[in-house]
Amino acid sequence: MMKKRLDVINSSVEENKLKLMIEDSLTPSDAKQLHATGSMLVDSDHLALIYILENDTDFVYLAIGNDHWEKLSSAIDEELIIELHIQTTNDELHKIELENITAEFAYLKDNIADNANYGEEMVNKFSEVFLPQK
């Protein structure tokens, strides 16, 4: 599997979990090979937080766009489990818990606030959702 980006298209809170769904269907084999790395990046150009998944040969980027940030913020505050749900090409459901996302997110919060390196639009949008003025 090549280096790939999976975009979250839907998010919902059910059973004390934040479920992130992607549009792409993966083969059952490709889905089973993916596992969480516990690491995150920022995609300032597309206003997305990237959770890094990997398989035996490559990294796969899970892009959590800013339209899902409020649910993500609430899930982290409420200490919910955050899972990626992948519907495979044969309609199996494969789940991956996004390990270490809370710690990675705390690190990003400290780094993005008032940091021009991320770009004004990213800093503003991130601050609006994750760093509300009390």
XYZ file of C-alpha atoms in Angstrom:
134
model
C 0.000 0.000 0.000
C 1.385 3.414 -0.906
C 1.614 6.409 1.395
C -1.971 7.432 1.725
C -4.211 9.998 3.324
C -7.554 8.941 4.744
C -9.990 11.773 5.430
C -12.501 11.577 8.260
C -15.930 12.265 6.749
C -18.111 11.538 9.748
C -17.731 11.515 13.517
C -20.150 10.486 16.218
C -20.159 9.799 19.925
C -21.643 6.454 20.890
C -21.049 4.117 23.841
C -18.474 6.435 25.447
C -16.401 6.454 22.261
C -15.740 8.993 19.539
C -16.061 7.077 16.292
C -14.280 8.527 13.271
C -15.418 7.213 9.888
C -13.573 7.530 6.584
C -14.926 7.580 3.058
C -12.350 5.217 1.584
C -13.055 1.519 1.607
C -9.996 -0.567 2.237
C -9.639 -4.251 1.560
C -9.975 -6.359 4.716
C -6.281 -7.212 4.363
C -5.198 -3.537 4.139
C -7.444 -2.574 7.073
C -6.073 -5.368 9.284
C -2.477 -4.336 8.565
C -3.026 -0.795 9.856
C -2.146 0.054 13.402
C -1.867 3.174 15.511
C 1.505 4.836 16.030
C 0.463 7.179 18.817
C 1.836 10.170 16.879
C 0.219 13.238 15.369
C 1.119 15.994 12.923
C -0.564 19.167 11.737
C -1.648 19.945 8.172
C -1.920 23.732 8.217
C -2.728 23.947 4.500
C -5.894 21.849 4.887
C -6.730 22.823 8.501
C -6.436 19.239 9.681
C -4.893 17.288 12.515
C -3.139 14.174 11.242
C -3.023 10.966 13.251
C -0.340 8.645 11.895
C -1.203 5.017 11.222
C 1.227 2.506 9.782
C 1.379 -0.879 8.131
C 4.416 -3.059 7.431
C 5.716 -0.832 4.659
C 4.431 2.707 5.053
C 2.674 5.423 6.992
C -0.975 6.260 6.403
C -2.208 9.691 7.456
C -5.630 9.982 9.063
C -6.756 13.567 8.490
C -9.192 14.953 11.046
C -10.509 18.117 9.418
C -11.598 21.160 11.403
C -15.282 20.264 10.961
C -14.682 17.382 13.434
C -12.573 19.302 15.954
C -15.391 20.223 18.349
C -16.326 16.555 18.784
C -12.642 15.682 19.157
C -12.172 18.385 21.794
C -15.211 17.168 23.772
C -14.083 13.533 23.484
C -10.632 14.405 24.837
C -12.128 16.500 27.666
C -14.482 13.652 28.569
C -11.652 11.081 28.261
C -13.564 9.040 25.701
C -11.887 6.316 23.658
C -11.243 7.610 20.141
C -11.552 5.002 17.395
C -11.214 4.909 13.656
C -13.932 2.813 12.027
C -13.086 1.427 8.594
C -15.781 -0.170 6.461
C -13.912 -2.677 4.312
C -14.677 -3.589 0.713
C -16.506 -6.726 1.866
C -18.509 -4.727 4.454
C -16.553 -5.827 7.505
C -16.054 -3.183 10.162
C -12.461 -2.776 11.310
C -11.726 -0.615 14.377
C -8.443 0.975 15.420
C -8.114 2.758 18.741
C -6.105 5.946 18.288
C -3.669 5.321 21.123
C -1.870 8.165 22.856
C -4.019 10.777 21.067
C -4.725 12.687 24.293
C -1.035 13.137 25.119
C -0.170 14.046 21.527
C -3.037 16.482 21.460
C -1.862 18.166 24.678
C 1.556 18.602 23.056
C -0.026 20.143 19.940
C -2.135 22.492 22.055
C 1.009 23.821 23.731
C 2.786 24.194 20.384
C 0.108 25.687 18.160
C -1.134 28.440 20.468
C 0.282 31.757 19.237
C 2.833 30.019 16.995
C 3.105 31.760 13.623
C 4.908 28.737 12.133
C 1.527 27.007 11.753
C 0.046 29.883 9.765
C -2.465 32.456 10.931
C -5.538 30.598 9.684
C -4.552 27.342 11.425
C -3.667 29.076 14.705
C -6.926 31.051 14.688
C -9.144 28.063 13.873
C -7.336 25.786 16.323
C -7.499 28.406 19.095
C -11.187 29.058 18.420
C -12.070 25.373 18.987
C -9.450 24.102 21.417
C -8.309 27.164 23.358
C -11.502 29.110 24.050
C -11.116 32.240 26.122
C -12.484 31.607 29.589
